[in-house]
Every structure is written in C-alpha cells, then in structure tokens.
C-alpha cells in the first residue's frame, strides 16, 4: 500500500504497470517531485528561455537528450513515457486527451523538461508542524490562474499559475522561512492574503485541482506553480505538446534537500 514513506521506484513501477492514477502529493515524502513538459526539439531553446526568464514558476531540474526518455540527472533508469500517473496531450494548444501512457505519442524529435514542484517542500512543512490541507483532506492541491503576467518570449507567454495552502495566521512566517530554502521548488510564497489582489475571485473554484477547506482564522498562502507552463503551451499552440496532468507528478530519486543546494 502506498504511503508517505513509499519509495520513488515503487511509485514509478506502479505507474509503469498502469496501477496508479492518483495525485502524488503526500507520496514518497522527502523526495523531489517534478512537472513534465515534452515539446518538439525546434521549440526547446525558446521554452528553455521562457523557463529561465520565469524561474520562480519554472525551475528546471532536468532536460532529456533529443528523442530520449530517461531523466538521467534526477532518476536514472526511469522512463518519462510511462512513469507518471497521468499525462495530458495538447494539439495546437488544445487539450485533446488525458492518458496514463504516452509511448504512442513520442517521436524521435522531442525533448522532455522536468520542472520543480511545490510538493517537494511539503515534507519540510509537515516536519515543521505546518498543516498541508490537501494532504489532510486527501485531495489534489488547488491551483489558480492569476493576473500576474510572466515575462514572455516570442512564442511563449502566460499568466502565473499558483498553488494555495491555507495556514493559521501564526504559522505564515514559519511557512515562508521553511519554503524559501527550496528555491528549485518555487521557494517562498508569491502572495499572502486577499486572493482578489492577484485576480482570484473564488477560492472554491480552482482552475486546476480541488478546493480545500479554509478555516476561520486561516490565511490563504500562494506559491508559484509549474502548471504555468501548461497555460504557456496553450498560448503558443505547438503542433504537439505533452505534460503531466496537474497534481500527477513525476517522482524522482533526489532527496528534497537537493533543492536547497
């Protein structure tokens, strides 16, 4: 049975066998999780430039060689075609399918990017006795589009997408201290408090993921989110793009302390 202490290799094998189709928050705590973006080689440099210009939302952990499927830096021996619970397929910027295996879609001219994820600092939050509500409620983390614009490239542009975790007011400073160390997993929050300031009108209606309970006396805290890359893909409209489904991440072999180095 999967739990907080499950090994990344165990989770990846279940994905590879088609036996896992759930969000990965709370799984393999202490190990780095990553967003996935797969694009044609012809767009790889420009996407890399977009990530470099917006590294708070898009911190790159690994990039595969053209036509290869192994993330050699963060998970040697893994296969990005099979080792995530769920994928999204985009054609010309339109989401056409969600699937649990992308072998039939990958061609020899594609490049895969693995991008940092805020799930990677949740173990540190829990160890600091900070609540992580979507883990408590066994839900996917809520994610929202904001009115904050990323720095664009010629093809790629996007509003910043954020994830939200509600915290008691007296825990907010500690949460900032804990998460700011994990700059390769989005680091410190980008906004604290009133969601309308960043263009979020209703916390109960996230653009991705699930709404979670915000209790009396709690403050919504927002972190940059790698799903920003998916909105950039929808704006750029490449012929083909493949991503993870929001919340269904790639789990690497790296210890989460790697993200603080």
PDB file of C-alpha atoms in Angstrom:
ATOM      1  CA  UNK A   1       0.000   0.000   0.000  1.00  0.00           C
ATOM      2  CA  UNK A   2       1.312   3.452  -0.906  1.00  0.00           C
ATOM      3  CA  UNK A   3       2.033   5.879   1.912  1.00  0.00           C
ATOM      4  CA  UNK A   4       4.244   8.793   2.890  1.00  0.00           C
ATOM      5  CA  UNK A   5       7.304   6.505   3.046  1.00  0.00           C
ATOM      6  CA  UNK A   6       6.834   4.735  -0.306  1.00  0.00           C
ATOM      7  CA  UNK A   7       9.977   4.741  -2.454  1.00  0.00           C
ATOM      8  CA  UNK A   8      10.000   6.654  -5.751  1.00  0.00           C
ATOM      9  CA  UNK A   9      10.942   3.497  -7.659  1.00  0.00           C
ATOM     10  CA  UNK A  10       7.889   1.703  -6.239  1.00  0.00           C
ATOM     11  CA  UNK A  11       5.577   4.501  -7.320  1.00  0.00           C
ATOM     12  CA  UNK A  12       7.120   4.731 -10.784  1.00  0.00           C
ATOM     13  CA  UNK A  13       6.754   0.967 -11.239  1.00  0.00           C
ATOM     14  CA  UNK A  14       3.062   1.144 -10.342  1.00  0.00           C
ATOM     15  CA  UNK A  15       2.643   3.913 -12.905  1.00  0.00           C
ATOM     16  CA  UNK A  16       4.536   1.854 -15.485  1.00  0.00           C
ATOM     17  CA  UNK A  17       2.242  -1.111 -14.798  1.00  0.00           C
ATOM     18  CA  UNK A  18      -0.876   1.063 -15.121  1.00  0.00           C
ATOM     19  CA  UNK A  19      -1.801   0.555 -11.470  1.00  0.00           C
ATOM     20  CA  UNK A  20      -1.615   4.126 -10.165  1.00  0.00           C
ATOM     21  CA  UNK A  21      -3.819   7.007 -11.286  1.00  0.00           C
ATOM     22  CA  UNK A  22      -3.958   9.435  -8.347  1.00  0.00           C
ATOM     23  CA  UNK A  23      -2.394  12.796  -7.447  1.00  0.00           C
ATOM     24  CA  UNK A  24       1.079  12.354  -5.947  1.00  0.00           C
ATOM     25  CA  UNK A  25       1.013  14.892  -3.109  1.00  0.00           C
ATOM     26  CA  UNK A  26       1.836  13.051   0.100  1.00  0.00           C
ATOM     27  CA  UNK A  27       3.568  10.163  -1.686  1.00  0.00           C
ATOM     28  CA  UNK A  28       7.293   9.465  -1.169  1.00  0.00           C
ATOM     29  CA  UNK A  29       7.699  12.389   1.215  1.00  0.00           C
ATOM     30  CA  UNK A  30      11.288  13.572   1.272  1.00  0.00           C
ATOM     31  CA  UNK A  31      11.812  13.038  -2.460  1.00  0.00           C
ATOM     32  CA  UNK A  32      11.703  15.609  -5.231  1.00  0.00           C
ATOM     33  CA  UNK A  33       8.617  15.730  -7.442  1.00  0.00           C
ATOM     34  CA  UNK A  34       8.577  17.336 -10.877  1.00  0.00           C
ATOM     35  CA  UNK A  35       6.317  18.776 -13.559  1.00  0.00           C
ATOM     36  CA  UNK A  36       6.752  17.385 -17.066  1.00  0.00           C
ATOM     37  CA  UNK A  37       6.742  19.240 -20.384  1.00  0.00           C
ATOM     38  CA  UNK A  38       7.556  17.497 -23.684  1.00  0.00           C
ATOM     39  CA  UNK A  39       7.972  19.607 -26.818  1.00  0.00           C
ATOM     40  CA  UNK A  40       9.424  19.321 -30.322  1.00  0.00           C
ATOM     41  CA  UNK A  41      13.171  19.990 -30.473  1.00  0.00           C
ATOM     42  CA  UNK A  42      12.510  23.054 -32.649  1.00  0.00           C
ATOM     43  CA  UNK A  43      10.847  24.755 -29.671  1.00  0.00           C
ATOM     44  CA  UNK A  44      13.202  23.512 -26.955  1.00  0.00           C
ATOM     45  CA  UNK A  45      15.509  26.538 -26.824  1.00  0.00           C
ATOM     46  CA  UNK A  46      12.678  29.046 -26.699  1.00  0.00           C
ATOM     47  CA  UNK A  47      10.904  27.090 -23.976  1.00  0.00           C
ATOM     48  CA  UNK A  48      14.170  26.923 -22.044  1.00  0.00           C
ATOM     49  CA  UNK A  49      14.388  30.711 -22.410  1.00  0.00           C
ATOM     50  CA  UNK A  50      10.831  31.096 -21.087  1.00  0.00           C
ATOM     51  CA  UNK A  51      11.741  28.972 -18.060  1.00  0.00           C
ATOM     52  CA  UNK A  52      14.942  30.941 -17.458  1.00  0.00           C
ATOM     53  CA  UNK A  53      13.038  34.217 -17.541  1.00  0.00           C
ATOM     54  CA  UNK A  54      10.399  32.838 -15.154  1.00  0.00           C
ATOM     55  CA  UNK A  55      12.471  30.604 -12.911  1.00  0.00           C
ATOM     56  CA  UNK A  56      10.239  31.156  -9.872  1.00  0.00           C
ATOM     57  CA  UNK A  57       7.441  29.290 -11.641  1.00  0.00           C
ATOM     58  CA  UNK A  58       9.590  27.090 -13.903  1.00  0.00           C
ATOM     59  CA  UNK A  59      12.784  25.937 -12.128  1.00  0.00           C
ATOM     60  CA  UNK A  60      14.375  23.346 -14.417  1.00  0.00           C
ATOM     61  CA  UNK A  61      15.659  20.154 -12.761  1.00  0.00           C
ATOM     62  CA  UNK A  62      16.499  18.040 -15.804  1.00  0.00           C
ATOM     63  CA  UNK A  63      16.275  18.035 -19.604  1.00  0.00           C
ATOM     64  CA  UNK A  64      16.483  14.877 -21.696  1.00  0.00           C
ATOM     65  CA  UNK A  65      18.509  14.433 -24.839  1.00  0.00           C
ATOM     66  CA  UNK A  66      16.536  14.706 -28.077  1.00  0.00           C
ATOM     67  CA  UNK A  67      14.463  11.569 -28.595  1.00  0.00           C
ATOM     68  CA  UNK A  68      15.483  10.019 -25.255  1.00  0.00           C
ATOM     69  CA  UNK A  69      13.120   9.157 -22.393  1.00  0.00           C
ATOM     70  CA  UNK A  70      15.425   8.812 -19.385  1.00  0.00           C
ATOM     71  CA  UNK A  71      15.830  11.733 -16.936  1.00  0.00           C
ATOM     72  CA  UNK A  72      19.460  10.886 -16.197  1.00  0.00           C
ATOM     73  CA  UNK A  73      20.067  13.567 -13.582  1.00  0.00           C
ATOM     74  CA  UNK A  74      17.053  13.135 -11.313  1.00  0.00           C
ATOM     75  CA  UNK A  75      16.050   9.486 -11.895  1.00  0.00           C
ATOM     76  CA  UNK A  76      18.498   7.288 -13.839  1.00  0.00           C
ATOM     77  CA  UNK A  77      16.705   4.291 -15.352  1.00  0.00           C
ATOM     78  CA  UNK A  78      13.256   5.925 -15.238  1.00  0.00           C
ATOM     79  CA  UNK A  79      11.092   6.376 -18.330  1.00  0.00           C
ATOM     80  CA  UNK A  80       9.094   9.569 -18.700  1.00  0.00           C
ATOM     81  CA  UNK A  81       6.772   7.819 -21.178  1.00  0.00           C
ATOM     82  CA  UNK A  82       5.283   5.547 -18.508  1.00  0.00           C
ATOM     83  CA  UNK A  83       6.395   6.614 -15.018  1.00  0.00           C
ATOM     84  CA  UNK A  84       3.828   9.326 -14.238  1.00  0.00           C
ATOM     85  CA  UNK A  85       0.264   8.557 -13.109  1.00  0.00           C
ATOM     86  CA  UNK A  86      -1.423  10.690 -15.768  1.00  0.00           C
ATOM     87  CA  UNK A  87      -0.477  12.801 -18.790  1.00  0.00           C
ATOM     88  CA  UNK A  88      -2.102  15.496 -20.943  1.00  0.00           C
ATOM     89  CA  UNK A  89      -1.825  15.635 -24.732  1.00  0.00           C
ATOM     90  CA  UNK A  90      -2.129  19.018 -26.487  1.00  0.00           C
ATOM     91  CA  UNK A  91      -2.528  19.607 -30.231  1.00  0.00           C
ATOM     92  CA  UNK A  92      -2.178  23.204 -31.421  1.00  0.00           C
ATOM     93  CA  UNK A  93      -2.801  24.398 -27.870  1.00  0.00           C
ATOM     94  CA  UNK A  94      -5.968  22.358 -27.343  1.00  0.00           C
ATOM     95  CA  UNK A  95      -6.165  19.612 -24.729  1.00  0.00           C
ATOM     96  CA  UNK A  96      -7.266  16.547 -26.689  1.00  0.00           C
ATOM     97  CA  UNK A  97      -6.676  13.673 -24.285  1.00  0.00           C
ATOM     98  CA  UNK A  98      -5.579  12.525 -20.851  1.00  0.00           C
ATOM     99  CA  UNK A  99      -3.809   9.180 -20.675  1.00  0.00           C
ATOM    100  CA  UNK A 100      -1.654   7.029 -18.398  1.00  0.00           C
ATOM    101  CA  UNK A 101       0.965   6.190 -21.049  1.00  0.00           C
ATOM    102  CA  UNK A 102       2.486   8.323 -23.812  1.00  0.00           C
ATOM    103  CA  UNK A 103       4.571   5.779 -25.746  1.00  0.00           C
ATOM    104  CA  UNK A 104       2.374   6.090 -28.814  1.00  0.00           C
ATOM    105  CA  UNK A 105       2.806   9.876 -28.925  1.00  0.00           C
ATOM    106  CA  UNK A 106       6.542  10.268 -28.527  1.00  0.00           C
ATOM    107  CA  UNK A 107       8.696  10.743 -31.606  1.00  0.00           C
ATOM    108  CA  UNK A 108      12.439  10.974 -32.115  1.00  0.00           C
ATOM    109  CA  UNK A 109      12.498  14.793 -32.275  1.00  0.00           C
ATOM    110  CA  UNK A 110      11.010  15.505 -28.813  1.00  0.00           C
ATOM    111  CA  UNK A 111      12.694  16.931 -25.707  1.00  0.00           C
ATOM    112  CA  UNK A 112      11.409  16.476 -22.148  1.00  0.00           C
ATOM    113  CA  UNK A 113      11.771  19.073 -19.401  1.00  0.00           C
ATOM    114  CA  UNK A 114      11.412  18.203 -15.697  1.00  0.00           C
ATOM    115  CA  UNK A 115      10.466  21.270 -13.666  1.00  0.00           C
ATOM    116  CA  UNK A 116      10.386  21.770  -9.897  1.00  0.00           C
ATOM    117  CA  UNK A 117       7.163  21.281  -7.931  1.00  0.00           C
ATOM    118  CA  UNK A 118       5.958  22.643  -4.601  1.00  0.00           C
ATOM    119  CA  UNK A 119       5.032  19.113  -3.459  1.00  0.00           C
ATOM    120  CA  UNK A 120       8.772  18.792  -2.818  1.00  0.00           C
ATOM    121  CA  UNK A 121       8.713  21.153   0.181  1.00  0.00           C
ATOM    122  CA  UNK A 122       5.632  19.646   1.822  1.00  0.00           C
ATOM    123  CA  UNK A 123       7.714  17.165   3.821  1.00  0.00           C
ATOM    124  CA  UNK A 124       9.599  20.099   5.341  1.00  0.00           C
ATOM    125  CA  UNK A 125       6.296  21.807   6.138  1.00  0.00           C
ATOM    126  CA  UNK A 126       4.929  18.711   7.848  1.00  0.00           C
ATOM    127  CA  UNK A 127       8.166  18.242   9.805  1.00  0.00           C
ATOM    128  CA  UNK A 128       7.749  21.847  10.997  1.00  0.00           C
ATOM    129  CA  UNK A 129       4.173  21.024  12.076  1.00  0.00           C
ATOM    130  CA  UNK A 130       2.681  23.236   9.414  1.00  0.00           C
ATOM    131  CA  UNK A 131      -0.660  21.992   8.058  1.00  0.00           C
ATOM    132  CA  UNK A 132      -0.898  20.889   4.433  1.00  0.00           C
ATOM    133  CA  UNK A 133      -4.640  20.898   3.930  1.00  0.00           C
ATOM    134  CA  UNK A 134      -4.905  18.996   0.643  1.00  0.00           C
ATOM    135  CA  UNK A 135      -2.844  16.175   2.158  1.00  0.00           C
ATOM    136  CA  UNK A 136      -5.069  16.159   5.244  1.00  0.00           C
ATOM    137  CA  UNK A 137      -8.196  16.029   3.077  1.00  0.00           C
ATOM    138  CA  UNK A 138      -6.693  13.606   0.537  1.00  0.00           C
ATOM    139  CA  UNK A 139      -7.310  15.996  -2.345  1.00  0.00           C
ATOM    140  CA  UNK A 140      -5.328  17.454  -5.198  1.00  0.00           C
ATOM    141  CA  UNK A 141      -3.772  20.828  -4.401  1.00  0.00           C
ATOM    142  CA  UNK A 142      -5.887  23.808  -5.569  1.00  0.00           C
ATOM    143  CA  UNK A 143      -4.281  25.832  -8.379  1.00  0.00           C
ATOM    144  CA  UNK A 144      -5.383  29.170  -9.803  1.00  0.00           C
ATOM    145  CA  UNK A 145      -4.580  31.441 -12.723  1.00  0.00           C
ATOM    146  CA  UNK A 146      -3.606  34.940 -11.585  1.00  0.00           C
ATOM    147  CA  UNK A 147      -3.383  38.426 -13.064  1.00  0.00           C
ATOM    148  CA  UNK A 148       0.410  38.336 -12.741  1.00  0.00           C
ATOM    149  CA  UNK A 149       1.993  38.075 -16.193  1.00  0.00           C
ATOM    150  CA  UNK A 150       5.122  36.044 -16.807  1.00  0.00           C
ATOM    151  CA  UNK A 151       7.990  37.512 -18.834  1.00  0.00           C
ATOM    152  CA  UNK A 152       7.206  36.326 -22.379  1.00  0.00           C
ATOM    153  CA  UNK A 153       9.311  35.059 -25.235  1.00  0.00           C
ATOM    154  CA  UNK A 154       8.343  35.357 -28.883  1.00  0.00           C
ATOM    155  CA  UNK A 155       6.066  32.291 -28.702  1.00  0.00           C
ATOM    156  CA  UNK A 156       5.529  31.540 -25.019  1.00  0.00           C
ATOM    157  CA  UNK A 157       3.526  33.764 -22.680  1.00  0.00           C
ATOM    158  CA  UNK A 158       1.311  33.047 -19.707  1.00  0.00           C
ATOM    159  CA  UNK A 159      -0.293  34.388 -16.566  1.00  0.00           C
ATOM    160  CA  UNK A 160       1.346  32.978 -13.457  1.00  0.00           C
ATOM    161  CA  UNK A 161      -0.435  29.947 -12.018  1.00  0.00           C
ATOM    162  CA  UNK A 162      -0.240  29.492  -8.243  1.00  0.00           C
ATOM    163  CA  UNK A 163      -0.959  26.729  -5.749  1.00  0.00           C
ATOM    164  CA  UNK A 164      -2.662  27.588  -2.450  1.00  0.00           C
ATOM    165  CA  UNK A 165      -2.256  26.244   1.079  1.00  0.00           C
ATOM    166  CA  UNK A 166      -4.284  27.841   3.892  1.00  0.00           C
ATOM    167  CA  UNK A 167      -2.416  28.428   7.138  1.00  0.00           C
ATOM    168  CA  UNK A 168      -3.253  29.796  10.587  1.00  0.00           C
ATOM    169  CA  UNK A 169      -2.065  33.382  10.842  1.00  0.00           C
ATOM    170  CA  UNK A 170       0.601  32.499  13.394  1.00  0.00           C
ATOM    171  CA  UNK A 171       2.105  29.894  11.035  1.00  0.00           C
ATOM    172  CA  UNK A 172       2.584  32.092   7.981  1.00  0.00           C
ATOM    173  CA  UNK A 173       6.023  33.482   8.844  1.00  0.00           C
ATOM    174  CA  UNK A 174       7.295  29.989   9.622  1.00  0.00           C
ATOM    175  CA  UNK A 175       5.933  28.710   6.298  1.00  0.00           C
ATOM    176  CA  UNK A 176       7.823  31.464   4.468  1.00  0.00           C
ATOM    177  CA  UNK A 177      11.024  30.545   6.328  1.00  0.00           C
ATOM    178  CA  UNK A 178      10.649  26.820   5.607  1.00  0.00           C
ATOM    179  CA  UNK A 179       9.729  27.011   1.932  1.00  0.00           C
ATOM    180  CA  UNK A 180      12.122  29.804   0.938  1.00  0.00           C
ATOM    181  CA  UNK A 181      15.022  27.320   1.201  1.00  0.00           C
ATOM    182  CA  UNK A 182      13.526  25.239  -1.628  1.00  0.00           C
ATOM    183  CA  UNK A 183      14.120  27.697  -4.440  1.00  0.00           C
ATOM    184  CA  UNK A 184      14.145  24.884  -7.035  1.00  0.00           C
ATOM    185  CA  UNK A 185      10.618  24.003  -5.875  1.00  0.00           C
ATOM    186  CA  UNK A 186       9.278  27.585  -6.264  1.00  0.00           C
ATOM    187  CA  UNK A 187      10.684  28.769  -2.921  1.00  0.00           C
ATOM    188  CA  UNK A 188       8.865  31.377  -0.858  1.00  0.00           C
ATOM    189  CA  UNK A 189       5.232  32.395  -1.498  1.00  0.00           C
ATOM    190  CA  UNK A 190       4.407  34.935  -4.181  1.00  0.00           C
ATOM    191  CA  UNK A 191       1.339  36.254  -2.347  1.00  0.00           C
ATOM    192  CA  UNK A 192      -0.184  36.066   1.134  1.00  0.00           C
ATOM    193  CA  UNK A 193      -3.753  37.011   1.954  1.00  0.00           C
ATOM    194  CA  UNK A 194      -6.549  38.506  -0.152  1.00  0.00           C
ATOM    195  CA  UNK A 195      -6.761  36.393  -3.344  1.00  0.00           C
ATOM    196  CA  UNK A 196      -8.565  39.133  -5.286  1.00  0.00           C
ATOM    197  CA  UNK A 197      -5.355  41.190  -5.309  1.00  0.00           C
ATOM    198  CA  UNK A 198      -3.846  38.624  -7.701  1.00  0.00           C
ATOM    199  CA  UNK A 199      -7.045  38.141  -9.691  1.00  0.00           C
ATOM    200  CA  UNK A 200      -8.518  35.098  -7.935  1.00  0.00           C
ATOM    201  CA  UNK A 201     -12.216  35.682  -7.385  1.00  0.00           C
ATOM    202  CA  UNK A 202     -13.322  32.450  -5.733  1.00  0.00           C
ATOM    203  CA  UNK A 203     -11.086  30.043  -3.803  1.00  0.00           C
ATOM    204  CA  UNK A 204     -13.798  27.409  -4.018  1.00  0.00           C
ATOM    205  CA  UNK A 205     -13.413  27.238  -7.806  1.00  0.00           C
ATOM    206  CA  UNK A 206      -9.763  26.484  -8.615  1.00  0.00           C
ATOM    207  CA  UNK A 207      -8.710  26.342 -12.263  1.00  0.00           C
ATOM    208  CA  UNK A 208      -6.929  23.049 -11.549  1.00  0.00           C
ATOM    209  CA  UNK A 209      -7.073  20.589  -8.658  1.00  0.00           C
ATOM    210  CA  UNK A 210      -9.588  20.570  -5.823  1.00  0.00           C
ATOM    211  CA  UNK A 211     -10.933  23.199  -3.449  1.00  0.00           C
ATOM    212  CA  UNK A 212      -9.858  22.712   0.167  1.00  0.00           C
ATOM    213  CA  UNK A 213     -11.246  23.949   3.459  1.00  0.00           C
ATOM    214  CA  UNK A 214     -10.124  27.389   4.631  1.00  0.00           C
ATOM    215  CA  UNK A 215     -10.934  27.584   8.338  1.00  0.00           C
ATOM    216  CA  UNK A 216     -11.721  30.630  10.450  1.00  0.00           C
ATOM    217  CA  UNK A 217      -8.528  32.452  11.331  1.00  0.00           C
ATOM    218  CA  UNK A 218      -6.603  30.988   8.398  1.00  0.00           C
ATOM    219  CA  UNK A 219      -4.890  32.940   5.632  1.00  0.00           C
ATOM    220  CA  UNK A 220      -4.552  31.678   2.042  1.00  0.00           C
ATOM    221  CA  UNK A 221      -0.888  31.477   1.040  1.00  0.00           C
ATOM    222  CA  UNK A 222       0.078  31.202  -2.635  1.00  0.00           C
ATOM    223  CA  UNK A 223       3.163  29.708  -4.254  1.00  0.00           C
ATOM    224  CA  UNK A 224       4.220  29.841  -7.919  1.00  0.00           C
ATOM    225  CA  UNK A 225       3.226  26.664  -9.756  1.00  0.00           C
ATOM    226  CA  UNK A 226       4.749  24.714 -12.639  1.00  0.00           C
ATOM    227  CA  UNK A 227       1.332  24.404 -14.273  1.00  0.00           C
ATOM    228  CA  UNK A 228       2.180  27.882 -15.558  1.00  0.00           C
ATOM    229  CA  UNK A 229       3.964  26.014 -18.351  1.00  0.00           C
ATOM    230  CA  UNK A 230       0.694  24.441 -19.475  1.00  0.00           C
ATOM    231  CA  UNK A 231      -1.002  27.796 -19.920  1.00  0.00           C
ATOM    232  CA  UNK A 232       2.068  28.925 -21.887  1.00  0.00           C
ATOM    233  CA  UNK A 233       1.679  25.894 -24.145  1.00  0.00           C
ATOM    234  CA  UNK A 234      -1.979  26.722 -24.750  1.00  0.00           C
ATOM    235  CA  UNK A 235      -0.964  30.235 -25.784  1.00  0.00           C
ATOM    236  CA  UNK A 236       1.926  29.087 -28.024  1.00  0.00           C
ATOM    237  CA  UNK A 237      -0.164  26.380 -29.753  1.00  0.00           C
ATOM    238  CA  UNK A 238       2.620  23.984 -30.806  1.00  0.00           C
ATOM    239  CA  UNK A 239       1.665  21.144 -33.111  1.00  0.00           C
ATOM    240  CA  UNK A 240       2.224  18.682 -30.236  1.00  0.00           C
ATOM    241  CA  UNK A 241       2.935  19.093 -26.538  1.00  0.00           C
ATOM    242  CA  UNK A 242       2.731  16.607 -23.687  1.00  0.00           C
ATOM    243  CA  UNK A 243       2.587  17.430 -19.976  1.00  0.00           C
ATOM    244  CA  UNK A 244       1.709  15.779 -16.701  1.00  0.00           C
ATOM    245  CA  UNK A 245      -1.870  16.226 -15.516  1.00  0.00           C
ATOM    246  CA  UNK A 246      -1.874  18.903 -12.788  1.00  0.00           C
ATOM    247  CA  UNK A 247      -1.060  17.249  -9.467  1.00  0.00           C
ATOM    248  CA  UNK A 248       0.007  13.944 -11.073  1.00  0.00           C
ATOM    249  CA  UNK A 249       3.752  14.444 -10.882  1.00  0.00           C
ATOM    250  CA  UNK A 250       6.945  12.602 -11.732  1.00  0.00           C
ATOM    251  CA  UNK A 251       8.649  11.380  -8.540  1.00  0.00           C
ATOM    252  CA  UNK A 252      12.441  11.455  -8.783  1.00  0.00           C
ATOM    253  CA  UNK A 253      15.182   9.728  -6.805  1.00  0.00           C
ATOM    254  CA  UNK A 254      16.549  13.015  -5.456  1.00  0.00           C
ATOM    255  CA  UNK A 255      16.211  13.867  -1.797  1.00  0.00           C
ATOM    256  CA  UNK A 256      14.272  17.107  -1.306  1.00  0.00           C
ATOM    257  CA  UNK A 257      17.332  18.727   0.301  1.00  0.00           C
ATOM    258  CA  UNK A 258      18.856  18.722  -3.196  1.00  0.00           C
ATOM    259  CA  UNK A 259      16.537  21.632  -3.989  1.00  0.00           C
ATOM    260  CA  UNK A 260      18.198  23.815  -1.354  1.00  0.00           C
ATOM    261  CA  UNK A 261      21.747  23.470  -2.705  1.00  0.00           C
TER     262      UNK A 261
END
